[in-house]
Amino acid sequence: MSVETAPNQLNVPYLDISDPSFAMQSEELRNAREASWYAKTNYGIAVLRYEEVSKLLKSPKLIQGSAKWPAHNGVHGGLFFDWWTKNLLVLEGEDHHRIRRLLNPAFSPRLIKDLVPRFQALANELIDEFIDSGSCEFIGDFAEPYATRVLTILLGIPESEWPTIARLASTIGLALGVTFKQDLDKVDAAVAELYDYAEDLIKDRQANPGEDFVSRLVLASRDGDKLNDEELRNALVLLIFGGMDTTRNQLGLAMQSFMRNPEQWELLSARPELGAKAVEEVMRINPTVTWVTREAVEDFTYQGLEIAAGTTVHLFTQASGTDPLAFPNPELDLLGEHPAHYGFGGGVHHCLGHFVARADMSEALPLLAGRLGNPHLTGGDEWLPDSGNTGPIRLPIGFTKRI
Amino acid sequence: MSQITVDRKLCDNHGQCAIAAPKVFSMNDEGVLEFEEIFDDALLDEVEEAIDVCPVQAIFVKD
Ligand code: HEM
Ligand code: HEM
Ligand code: SF4
C-alpha cells in the first residue's frame, strides 16, 4: 500500500484497529492524533483530525470502501452477498444517485415531523414500565424496543411485531462482525425471512396505497422512472438493517455520556428544548459508527501523502469530533457552539435516515432526563468492541424516579 | 425564474443537493459546491427536494 511511500515515515503512528482491546477514547489515540493527521493501521490508513476527515469524507477521489467487506471475509455469494452488492450504501455514481433520488421524498423532514407525537408516546410508554422500580437494563428495556418500534411506526408494520424485526436485523448484523464467515448460513436465512416480510409489505401498499412512508416509496417516481419491486425490497431491508442497531447503540452511548456528565443531564432535564443539541453533542463525542470506510479510486496526493488507488481509508468520527484543533473545548456541552460532527458520515453516502434518527433521539433524551434523576451504572454492563460500530450490549442502570 | 441562496457558513459540501437537483447544483473537482442562483421554474420541484434533503438545511428560497 502506498503508505510506504509517505514522507516522514518515522513520525507516522501505527494503530492496530482490529485488536479487540483497541480503544477510540484512549491515550494512544490522542497521542497519535497530536502527532499526525493520519495513522497507519493493519488495514490502510486511519484519518484522525477534523479538517482532514471533513475534506476526505467528501472527496471525489474516494468511494464507499465497504463494498469489498464480504469478499474481505471470504464471502463471495449467497443472499446477503447479493443484497449487499446492490444496496444504496455500496452503489456509486449514477446507480447510487438514482436510487437515492427515488428514496429521498419519503425521508423529507416535513413528513417526519408528523411522527414526533408518536415517538413521545412510545418513549413514555417504555419508561412507564420500569420507572417505579428505580432501575432498568437500559438497552433491553428502552434503547432496543424504542429503536425498533420507531422503525415499525415509520414502515407502518404492527408495533407488536418488533421482536421479530429486532431478531432478524441483529442476525443480519452478524455480517458486519469478525465471525461473518461462520455465521453466513444464519445471516442468509435472516435475509430470506426479511425479504418475505418486505415483499408482503410492498404488495400490500401497492394494492392499498395511503399517505404512509412505504406507500410513498412504492409511489415514488421521477422523470418517468420508478423503483422496481426488487429495488424496493432491497431498500426496505437496508432501512431496517441500517436504522435499528445504530439508533439502539447511539441511545446507549448517549446514556453513558450523560452518566459521566451529570450536570449536563440536569441541564437537559431543566431545558428539554435542548434535546436536539443533546443528540448532536453525544454523536460528536461518543458516536456509534466509530469509523466510515472509504477506498481510493485513483492515485492522488493529499497533504503530501500519496494515496494509491485501492487504499482503504478509515475516517475516524470520535477522534475528529474531539480534535482540539477544531474543538478547543471538546467536552460534552449542550450550550456550546460546535462545528458539525460526522457521526452520520458525510458526502454522497451521508446517512439517509438522519432526520428520523435525529427526531426520535431528540424526543427520547429529554423525556428520559425529565423522568430519571441521577442515572448511574449498577454493574454488569457489556460492550461491543470499538471497531466499526460500537455501543453497550447490556447497560444496567439505577436512578431516582422524578415523575 | 426563481432564486435561491446557500448559507456558506452552514454548507458542509455533502453534495446531496447535487444529487437531488443536478441541473442547479454541482460539486467541483475539489468537492466544493457550485450552484446557479437563478433557475427556471420548471426545476422548482427538484430544487425543493434539494432544500429538503440538505443534511444541514443550508439552502433557502429568495423571494
Ligand atoms: C443514530 C442512528 C444512525 C446512525 C449513527 C447512522 C449512521 C450512518 C452512517 C455513518 C452512514 C454512512 C456510512 C458510510 O458512508 O459508509 C449511514 C448511511 C445510511 N443510513 Fe444511517 N444512521 C442512523 C440511523 C439511520 C436510520 C434510522 C435509517 C433509516 C431509516 C438509516 C439509513 C441509512 C441509509 C439508507 C444509509 C446509506 C446512504 C447512502 O449510502 O446513500 N440510518 N448511516
Ligand atoms: C484486517 C482488516 C479488518 C478488520 C480486522 C476489520 C474489523 C472490523 C470489525 C471488528 C468491525 C466491527 C464489527 C462489529 O461492529 O460487529 C468492522 C466493521 C466494519 N468494517 Fe472492517 N475490518 C477490516 C477491514 C475492513 C475493510 C477492508 C473494509 C471494507 C473494504 C471494512 C469495512 C467495514 C465495515 C463497512 C464495517 C461496519 C462499520 C461501518 O459502518 O463502517 N473493514 N471491521
Ligand atoms: S446538500 Fe447542503 S451541505 Fe451539501 S452541498 Fe448542498 S447545500 Fe451544501
Coordinates of C-alpha atoms and ligand atoms in Angstrom, one line a residue:
Chain A
M1 CA 0.0 0.0 0.0
S2 CA 1.2 3.5 -0.9
V3 CA 1.5 4.5 2.7
E4 CA 5.0 3.1 2.4
T5 CA 6.0 6.0 0.1
A6 CA 4.8 8.7 2.5
P7 CA 7.3 11.3 3.6
N8 CA 8.1 11.4 7.3
Q9 CA 7.5 7.7 7.6
L10 CA 9.1 7.6 11.0
N11 CA 6.7 10.0 12.7
V12 CA 3.6 8.3 11.5
P13 CA 1.8 6.5 14.3
Y14 CA 0.5 2.9 13.9
L15 CA -2.8 1.6 15.2
D16 CA -3.9 -2.0 15.4
I17 CA -7.6 -1.3 14.7
S18 CA -8.7 -5.0 14.7
D19 CA -7.3 -5.7 18.2
P20 CA -10.4 -6.3 20.4
S21 CA -8.9 -4.0 23.0
F22 CA -8.3 -1.2 20.6
A23 CA -9.9 1.9 22.2
M24 CA -11.1 5.1 20.5
Q25 CA -11.1 7.1 23.7
S26 CA -7.6 6.3 24.7
E27 CA -4.2 8.0 25.4
E28 CA -2.8 6.0 22.4
L29 CA -5.3 7.6 20.0
R30 CA -4.9 11.1 21.5
N31 CA -1.2 10.9 21.2
A32 CA -1.4 9.6 17.6
R33 CA -3.8 12.5 16.7
E34 CA -1.5 15.0 18.2
A35 CA 1.5 13.6 16.3
S36 CA -0.1 13.3 12.9
W37 CA -3.4 13.8 11.0
Y38 CA -3.3 10.1 10.0
A39 CA -2.1 6.8 11.3
K40 CA -1.1 3.6 9.6
T41 CA -3.2 0.7 10.5
N42 CA -3.2 -3.1 9.8
Y43 CA -5.6 -2.2 7.0
G44 CA -5.0 1.0 5.1
I45 CA -4.8 4.4 6.9
A46 CA -6.9 6.0 9.6
V47 CA -7.7 9.7 9.4
L48 CA -7.7 11.3 12.9
R49 CA -8.3 15.0 12.7
Y50 CA -11.4 17.0 12.0
E51 CA -10.3 19.1 9.0
E52 CA -8.9 16.1 7.1
V53 CA -11.9 13.8 7.9
S54 CA -14.2 16.6 6.7
K55 CA -12.3 17.0 3.5
L56 CA -11.7 13.3 2.7
L57 CA -15.3 12.3 3.5
K58 CA -16.5 14.3 0.6
S59 CA -13.5 13.8 -1.7
P60 CA -14.5 12.7 -5.2
K61 CA -11.3 10.6 -5.2
L62 CA -12.7 8.2 -2.6
I63 CA -15.7 5.8 -2.9
Q64 CA -17.5 3.6 -0.4
G65 CA -15.0 1.2 1.0
S66 CA -17.5 -1.2 2.4
A67 CA -18.3 -2.8 -1.0
K68 CA -15.5 -5.2 -0.5
W69 CA -16.4 -6.2 3.0
P70 CA -18.0 -9.7 2.1
A71 CA -15.1 -10.5 -0.2
H72 CA -12.7 -9.5 2.5
N73 CA -14.3 -12.1 4.8
G74 CA -14.1 -14.8 2.1
V75 CA -17.8 -14.5 1.3
H76 CA -18.4 -14.4 -2.5
G77 CA -22.1 -15.4 -2.9
G78 CA -25.4 -16.0 -1.2
L79 CA -28.4 -13.8 -0.4
F80 CA -26.5 -11.4 1.9
F81 CA -23.7 -11.0 -0.7
D82 CA -26.2 -10.3 -3.5
W83 CA -28.1 -7.8 -1.4
W84 CA -25.0 -6.1 -0.1
T85 CA -23.6 -5.5 -3.6
K86 CA -26.9 -3.9 -4.8
N87 CA -27.7 -1.7 -1.8
L88 CA -27.5 2.1 -1.7
L89 CA -24.7 2.1 0.8
V90 CA -22.2 0.5 -1.7
L91 CA -23.6 1.7 -5.0
E92 CA -21.6 4.6 -6.6
G93 CA -22.2 7.2 -9.2
E94 CA -25.4 7.4 -11.2
D95 CA -26.6 4.0 -9.9
H96 CA -26.4 5.4 -6.3
H97 CA -27.9 8.8 -7.1
R98 CA -30.9 7.3 -9.0
I99 CA -31.9 5.2 -6.0
R100 CA -31.2 8.0 -3.5
R101 CA -33.4 10.4 -5.5
L102 CA -36.2 7.9 -5.5
L103 CA -35.9 7.3 -1.7
N104 CA -35.4 10.9 -0.7
P105 CA -39.0 12.2 -0.8
A106 CA -40.2 9.6 1.8
F107 CA -37.5 11.0 4.2
S108 CA -38.5 14.6 4.0
P109 CA -38.0 16.3 7.3
R110 CA -41.5 17.8 6.9
L111 CA -43.1 14.3 6.9
I112 CA -41.0 13.1 9.7
K113 CA -42.2 15.9 12.0
D114 CA -45.7 14.4 11.9
L115 CA -44.4 11.3 13.7
V116 CA -43.0 13.2 16.7
P117 CA -46.1 12.8 18.9
R118 CA -45.9 9.0 18.4
F119 CA -42.2 9.0 19.3
Q120 CA -43.0 10.8 22.5
A121 CA -45.9 8.5 23.4
L122 CA -43.6 5.5 22.7
A123 CA -40.8 6.8 24.9
N124 CA -43.2 7.5 27.8
E125 CA -44.8 4.1 27.5
L126 CA -41.5 2.3 27.7
I127 CA -40.3 4.5 30.7
D128 CA -43.7 3.8 32.5
E129 CA -42.8 0.1 32.5
F130 CA -39.7 0.4 34.7
I131 CA -39.9 3.9 36.3
D132 CA -41.2 2.7 39.7
S133 CA -38.5 0.1 40.1
G134 CA -35.7 2.6 40.2
S135 CA -33.6 0.5 37.8
C136 CA -33.6 -0.9 34.3
E137 CA -31.4 -2.6 31.8
F138 CA -31.3 0.4 29.5
I139 CA -30.7 -1.4 26.2
G140 CA -33.3 -4.2 26.6
D141 CA -35.8 -2.1 28.4
F142 CA -35.5 1.1 26.4
A143 CA -33.0 1.6 23.6
E144 CA -33.7 -1.6 21.6
P145 CA -37.6 -1.5 21.8
Y146 CA -37.5 2.2 21.1
A147 CA -35.2 2.0 18.1
T148 CA -37.1 -1.0 16.6
R149 CA -40.6 0.3 17.3
V150 CA -39.7 3.7 15.7
L151 CA -38.9 1.7 12.6
T152 CA -42.2 -0.2 12.7
I153 CA -44.0 3.1 13.1
L154 CA -42.1 4.5 10.1
L155 CA -42.8 1.4 8.0
G156 CA -46.4 1.0 9.1
I157 CA -45.8 -2.5 10.5
P158 CA -47.8 -3.5 13.6
E159 CA -45.7 -2.4 16.6
S160 CA -46.3 -5.8 18.2
E161 CA -44.0 -7.4 15.6
W162 CA -41.0 -5.5 16.8
P163 CA -39.2 -8.6 18.4
T164 CA -39.2 -10.4 15.1
I165 CA -37.8 -7.4 13.3
A166 CA -35.2 -6.9 16.0
R167 CA -34.1 -10.5 15.8
L168 CA -33.8 -10.5 12.0
A169 CA -31.9 -7.3 11.9
S170 CA -29.5 -8.4 14.7
T171 CA -28.8 -11.6 12.8
I172 CA -28.1 -9.8 9.6
G173 CA -25.9 -7.5 11.7
L174 CA -23.6 -10.5 12.4
A175 CA -22.5 -9.9 8.8
L176 CA -20.5 -6.9 10.0
G177 CA -18.7 -8.8 12.7
V178 CA -15.5 -10.7 12.7
T179 CA -17.3 -14.0 12.7
F180 CA -19.2 -13.3 9.5
K181 CA -18.0 -16.3 7.6
Q182 CA -19.1 -18.8 10.3
D183 CA -22.5 -17.0 10.7
L184 CA -23.1 -16.9 6.9
D185 CA -26.0 -19.5 6.9
K186 CA -27.8 -17.8 9.7
V187 CA -27.3 -14.4 8.0
D188 CA -28.6 -15.6 4.7
A189 CA -31.7 -17.2 6.4
A190 CA -32.4 -13.9 8.1
V191 CA -32.1 -12.1 4.8
A192 CA -34.6 -14.5 3.2
E193 CA -37.1 -14.0 6.1
L194 CA -36.8 -10.2 5.9
Y195 CA -37.2 -10.4 2.1
D196 CA -40.6 -12.2 2.6
Y197 CA -41.6 -9.6 5.1
A198 CA -40.6 -6.7 2.8
E199 CA -42.3 -8.2 -0.2
D200 CA -45.6 -8.6 1.6
L201 CA -45.4 -5.1 2.8
I202 CA -44.7 -3.8 -0.7
K203 CA -47.6 -5.9 -2.2
D204 CA -49.9 -4.6 0.5
R205 CA -49.1 -0.9 -0.2
Q206 CA -49.2 -1.4 -3.9
A207 CA -52.8 -2.7 -3.5
N208 CA -53.8 -0.1 -0.9
P209 CA -51.6 2.9 -1.2
G210 CA -52.0 5.5 1.6
E211 CA -50.1 8.5 2.9
D212 CA -47.6 6.4 4.9
F213 CA -43.9 6.1 4.4
V214 CA -43.9 2.8 2.5
S215 CA -46.7 4.0 0.2
R216 CA -44.5 7.0 -0.6
L217 CA -41.7 4.7 -1.6
V218 CA -43.9 2.5 -3.7
L219 CA -45.4 5.5 -5.5
A220 CA -42.2 7.5 -5.8
S221 CA -41.3 8.3 -9.3
R222 CA -39.0 10.8 -11.0
D223 CA -38.7 11.6 -14.7
G224 CA -40.8 8.6 -15.5
D225 CA -38.5 6.3 -13.5
K226 CA -39.6 4.2 -10.5
L227 CA -38.1 1.7 -8.1
N228 CA -38.9 -1.8 -9.3
D229 CA -40.0 -4.5 -6.7
E230 CA -36.5 -5.8 -6.1
E231 CA -35.1 -2.3 -5.6
L232 CA -38.0 -1.5 -3.2
R233 CA -37.3 -4.7 -1.2
N234 CA -33.6 -4.1 -1.1
A235 CA -34.2 -0.6 0.2
L236 CA -36.6 -1.7 2.9
V237 CA -34.1 -4.2 4.1
L238 CA -31.4 -1.6 4.2
L239 CA -33.6 0.8 6.2
I240 CA -34.2 -1.9 8.8
F241 CA -30.6 -3.0 8.8
G242 CA -29.1 0.5 8.9
G243 CA -31.6 2.1 11.2
M244 CA -32.0 -0.2 14.1
D245 CA -28.8 -1.2 15.7
T246 CA -27.4 2.3 15.0
T247 CA -30.2 4.0 16.9
R248 CA -30.1 1.5 19.7
N249 CA -26.4 1.8 20.2
Q250 CA -26.4 5.6 19.9
L251 CA -29.0 5.8 22.6
G252 CA -26.9 3.5 24.8
L253 CA -23.8 5.7 24.2
A254 CA -25.9 8.8 25.0
M255 CA -26.8 7.4 28.4
Q256 CA -23.1 6.6 29.0
S257 CA -22.0 10.1 28.1
F258 CA -24.7 11.7 30.3
M259 CA -23.9 9.4 33.3
R260 CA -20.3 10.7 33.0
N261 CA -21.6 14.3 32.9
P262 CA -24.4 14.5 35.4
E263 CA -24.6 18.3 35.4
Q264 CA -25.4 18.1 31.6
W265 CA -28.2 15.6 32.4
E266 CA -29.7 18.1 34.9
L267 CA -29.4 20.9 32.3
L268 CA -31.3 18.7 29.8
S269 CA -33.9 17.8 32.4
A270 CA -34.5 21.5 33.1
R271 CA -34.4 22.6 29.5
P272 CA -36.0 19.8 27.3
E273 CA -35.7 22.1 24.3
L274 CA -32.0 21.2 24.3
G275 CA -32.9 17.7 23.1
A276 CA -31.7 18.3 19.5
K277 CA -28.5 19.8 20.8
A278 CA -28.0 16.8 23.1
V279 CA -28.1 14.4 20.1
E280 CA -25.5 16.4 18.2
E281 CA -23.2 16.6 21.3
V282 CA -23.4 13.0 22.1
M283 CA -22.8 11.9 18.5
R284 CA -19.8 14.3 18.4
I285 CA -18.0 12.9 21.4
N286 CA -19.4 9.3 21.5
P287 CA -20.6 8.2 18.1
T288 CA -21.7 4.6 17.5
V289 CA -20.2 4.5 14.0
T290 CA -16.6 4.9 15.0
W291 CA -15.2 4.9 11.5
V292 CA -16.5 5.3 8.0
T293 CA -14.6 3.2 5.4
R294 CA -13.6 4.6 2.0
E295 CA -11.4 3.4 -0.8
A296 CA -9.3 5.4 -3.2
V297 CA -10.5 5.2 -6.8
E298 CA -7.4 6.7 -8.3
D299 CA -3.9 7.6 -7.1
F300 CA -3.8 11.0 -5.5
T301 CA -1.8 13.1 -3.1
Y302 CA -3.3 14.7 0.0
Q303 CA -1.3 16.8 2.3
G304 CA 1.9 15.3 1.0
L305 CA 0.7 11.8 1.4
E306 CA 0.5 9.7 -1.7
I307 CA -2.6 7.6 -1.6
A308 CA -2.7 4.8 -4.2
A309 CA -5.8 3.6 -5.9
G310 CA -7.3 0.8 -3.8
T311 CA -6.0 2.1 -0.5
T312 CA -8.6 1.7 2.3
V313 CA -9.1 4.9 4.3
H314 CA -10.9 4.7 7.7
L315 CA -12.3 8.1 8.7
F316 CA -12.5 8.3 12.4
T317 CA -15.6 10.0 13.8
Q318 CA -14.9 10.3 17.5
A319 CA -11.3 11.3 17.1
S320 CA -12.3 14.0 14.6
G321 CA -15.2 15.2 16.8
T322 CA -12.9 15.8 19.8
D323 CA -9.9 17.1 17.8
P324 CA -8.6 20.1 19.9
L325 CA -7.6 21.9 16.6
A326 CA -11.3 22.2 15.8
F327 CA -12.8 22.0 19.3
P328 CA -10.8 23.9 21.8
N329 CA -13.3 22.7 24.5
P330 CA -14.1 19.2 23.3
E331 CA -16.2 18.2 26.4
L332 CA -19.9 17.5 26.2
D333 CA -21.6 20.9 26.4
L334 CA -25.2 21.4 25.4
L335 CA -24.7 25.1 25.3
G336 CA -21.5 25.1 23.3
E337 CA -21.4 26.2 19.6
H338 CA -19.5 23.5 17.7
P339 CA -18.9 22.6 14.1
A340 CA -20.9 19.7 12.7
H341 CA -19.9 16.1 13.6
Y342 CA -19.6 13.2 11.2
G343 CA -21.4 10.6 13.2
F344 CA -23.8 10.3 10.3
G345 CA -21.0 10.1 7.8
G346 CA -20.9 12.7 5.0
G347 CA -20.8 13.3 1.3
V348 CA -22.9 11.3 -1.1
H349 CA -23.4 8.5 1.4
H350 CA -24.5 10.8 4.2
C351 CA -27.0 8.9 6.3
L352 CA -30.4 8.9 4.6
G353 CA -32.2 8.3 7.8
H354 CA -30.7 11.1 9.8
F355 CA -33.8 13.2 10.1
V356 CA -35.6 10.2 11.5
A357 CA -32.8 9.3 13.9
R358 CA -32.4 12.9 15.0
A359 CA -36.1 13.4 15.5
D360 CA -36.6 10.2 17.6
M361 CA -33.5 10.6 19.7
S362 CA -34.1 14.3 20.4
E363 CA -37.5 13.3 21.8
A364 CA -36.3 10.4 23.8
L365 CA -33.3 12.0 25.6
P366 CA -35.2 14.9 27.3
L367 CA -38.1 12.7 28.3
L368 CA -35.6 10.3 29.9
A369 CA -33.8 13.2 31.6
G370 CA -37.1 14.6 32.9
R371 CA -38.1 11.3 34.5
L372 CA -34.9 9.6 35.6
G373 CA -32.8 11.5 38.1
N374 CA -29.1 10.7 38.8
P375 CA -28.8 7.7 36.4
H376 CA -25.7 5.6 37.3
L377 CA -24.2 2.2 36.4
T378 CA -25.1 -0.6 38.7
G379 CA -22.7 -3.2 37.2
G380 CA -22.8 -6.0 34.7
D381 CA -22.6 -3.8 31.6
E382 CA -21.3 -5.4 28.4
W383 CA -19.9 -3.7 25.4
L384 CA -19.2 -4.2 21.7
P385 CA -15.6 -3.6 20.6
D386 CA -14.7 -0.1 19.4
S387 CA -14.1 -1.1 15.8
G388 CA -16.6 -0.1 13.2
N389 CA -19.9 0.1 15.2
T390 CA -19.8 0.3 18.9
G391 CA -22.2 0.6 21.9
P392 CA -23.4 -1.2 25.0
I393 CA -24.9 -4.7 24.6
R394 CA -26.2 -4.5 28.2
L395 CA -26.4 -1.4 30.3
P396 CA -27.9 -2.0 33.8
I397 CA -28.6 1.4 35.5
G398 CA -30.2 2.7 38.6
F399 CA -31.9 6.1 39.1
T400 CA -34.2 8.1 41.2
K401 CA -37.7 8.5 39.9
R402 CA -38.6 12.1 39.2
I403 CA -42.1 11.7 37.6
Chain B
M1 CA -37.5 32.3 -12.8
S2 CA -36.7 31.6 -9.1
Q3 CA -33.8 32.4 -6.9
I4 CA -32.0 30.6 -4.1
T5 CA -29.2 31.2 -1.7
V6 CA -26.9 28.8 0.2
D7 CA -25.6 29.8 3.6
R8 CA -22.0 29.1 3.0
K9 CA -21.2 29.0 6.7
L10 CA -23.6 26.2 7.2
C11 CA -23.0 24.3 3.9
D12 CA -20.7 21.4 4.6
N13 CA -20.3 20.3 0.9
H14 CA -22.1 17.0 1.3
G15 CA -23.4 17.3 -2.2
Q16 CA -26.8 15.9 -1.6
C17 CA -28.3 18.9 -3.3
A18 CA -26.4 18.0 -6.4
I19 CA -27.9 14.5 -6.4
A20 CA -31.4 15.9 -6.0
A21 CA -31.2 18.8 -8.5
P22 CA -28.1 18.2 -10.7
K23 CA -29.2 21.0 -13.2
V24 CA -28.8 23.6 -10.4
F25 CA -26.2 22.3 -8.0
S26 CA -22.9 20.6 -8.8
M27 CA -19.7 19.7 -6.9
N28 CA -16.4 20.7 -8.5
D29 CA -13.2 18.7 -8.6
E30 CA -12.3 19.9 -5.2
G31 CA -15.6 18.6 -3.8
V32 CA -16.9 22.1 -3.3
L33 CA -20.5 23.2 -4.1
E34 CA -21.2 25.4 -7.1
F35 CA -24.8 26.4 -8.0
E36 CA -27.0 28.6 -10.2
E37 CA -28.6 31.3 -8.1
I38 CA -31.3 31.9 -10.6
F39 CA -33.1 28.9 -12.3
D40 CA -36.1 28.1 -14.4
D41 CA -39.4 27.4 -12.6
A42 CA -39.6 24.1 -14.4
L43 CA -36.9 23.0 -12.0
L44 CA -38.8 24.1 -8.9
D45 CA -39.8 20.6 -7.8
E46 CA -36.2 19.4 -8.0
V47 CA -34.9 22.4 -6.1
E48 CA -37.5 22.0 -3.4
E49 CA -36.2 18.4 -3.0
A50 CA -32.7 19.7 -2.7
I51 CA -33.8 22.1 0.0
D52 CA -35.4 19.2 1.8
V53 CA -32.5 16.8 1.6
C54 CA -29.7 19.1 2.5
P55 CA -28.4 17.5 5.7
V56 CA -27.6 20.8 7.3
Q57 CA -30.6 22.7 5.8
A58 CA -28.4 25.4 4.2
I59 CA -30.5 26.2 1.1
F60 CA -33.1 28.9 1.1
V61 CA -35.5 30.3 -1.5
K62 CA -35.2 34.1 -2.1
D63 CA -38.4 35.9 -2.7
Ligands
HEM1 C1 -28.3 7.1 15.3 C2 -28.7 6.4 14.3 C3 -27.9 6.3 13.0 C4 -26.6 6.5 12.8 C5 -25.5 6.8 13.8 C6 -26.3 6.3 11.3 C7 -25.1 6.4 10.7 C8 -24.9 6.3 9.4 C9 -23.6 6.5 8.7 C10 -22.3 6.8 9.4 C11 -23.8 6.3 7.4 C12 -22.8 6.4 6.3 C13 -22.0 5.2 6.1 C14 -20.9 5.3 5.1 O1 -20.7 6.4 4.5 O2 -20.1 4.4 5.0 C15 -25.2 6.0 7.2 C16 -25.8 5.7 6.0 C17 -27.1 5.3 5.8 N1 -28.1 5.2 6.8 FE1 -27.8 5.7 8.8 N2 -27.5 6.0 10.7 C18 -28.5 6.0 11.7 C19 -29.9 5.8 11.5 C20 -30.5 5.5 10.3 C21 -31.9 5.3 10.1 C22 -32.9 5.4 11.2 C23 -32.0 4.9 8.8 C24 -33.3 4.6 8.0 C25 -34.5 4.7 8.5 C26 -30.7 4.9 8.2 C27 -30.5 4.6 6.9 C28 -29.3 4.8 6.2 C29 -29.0 4.6 4.8 C30 -30.1 4.1 3.8 C31 -27.7 4.9 4.5 C32 -27.0 4.7 3.2 C33 -27.0 6.1 2.5 C34 -26.2 6.1 1.2 O3 -25.3 5.3 1.0 O4 -26.5 6.9 0.3 N3 -29.8 5.3 9.1 N4 -25.9 6.0 8.4
HEM2 C1 -7.9 -6.6 8.7 C2 -8.9 -5.9 8.3 C3 -10.1 -5.6 9.0 C4 -10.5 -5.9 10.2 C5 -9.9 -6.8 11.2 C6 -11.8 -5.3 10.4 C7 -12.6 -5.4 11.6 C8 -13.8 -4.9 11.8 C9 -14.5 -5.0 12.9 C10 -14.1 -5.8 14.2 C11 -15.7 -4.3 12.7 C12 -16.8 -4.1 13.7 C13 -17.8 -5.2 13.6 C14 -18.9 -5.1 14.5 O1 -19.2 -3.9 15.0 O2 -19.6 -6.1 14.8 C15 -15.6 -3.8 11.4 C16 -16.6 -3.1 10.9 C17 -16.6 -2.7 9.5 N1 -15.6 -2.9 8.6 FE1 -13.9 -3.7 9.0 N2 -12.2 -4.6 9.3 C18 -11.2 -4.8 8.4 C19 -11.1 -4.3 7.2 C20 -12.2 -3.7 6.5 C21 -12.2 -3.5 5.1 C22 -11.1 -3.8 4.1 C23 -13.5 -3.0 4.9 C24 -14.0 -2.5 3.6 C25 -13.4 -2.5 2.5 C26 -14.2 -2.9 6.1 C27 -15.4 -2.4 6.3 C28 -16.1 -2.5 7.4 C29 -17.4 -2.0 7.6 C30 -18.3 -1.5 6.5 C31 -17.8 -2.2 8.9 C32 -19.1 -1.8 9.6 C33 -18.9 -0.4 10.2 C34 -19.1 0.7 9.3 O3 -20.2 1.1 9.0 O4 -18.1 1.3 8.8 N3 -13.4 -3.4 7.1 N4 -14.5 -4.1 10.8
SF4_3 S1 -26.6 19.5 0.4 FE1 -26.4 21.2 1.7 S2 -24.4 20.9 2.7 FE2 -24.5 19.7 1.0 S3 -23.5 20.8 -0.7 FE3 -25.7 21.1 -0.8 S4 -26.1 22.9 0.4 FE4 -24.1 22.2 1.0

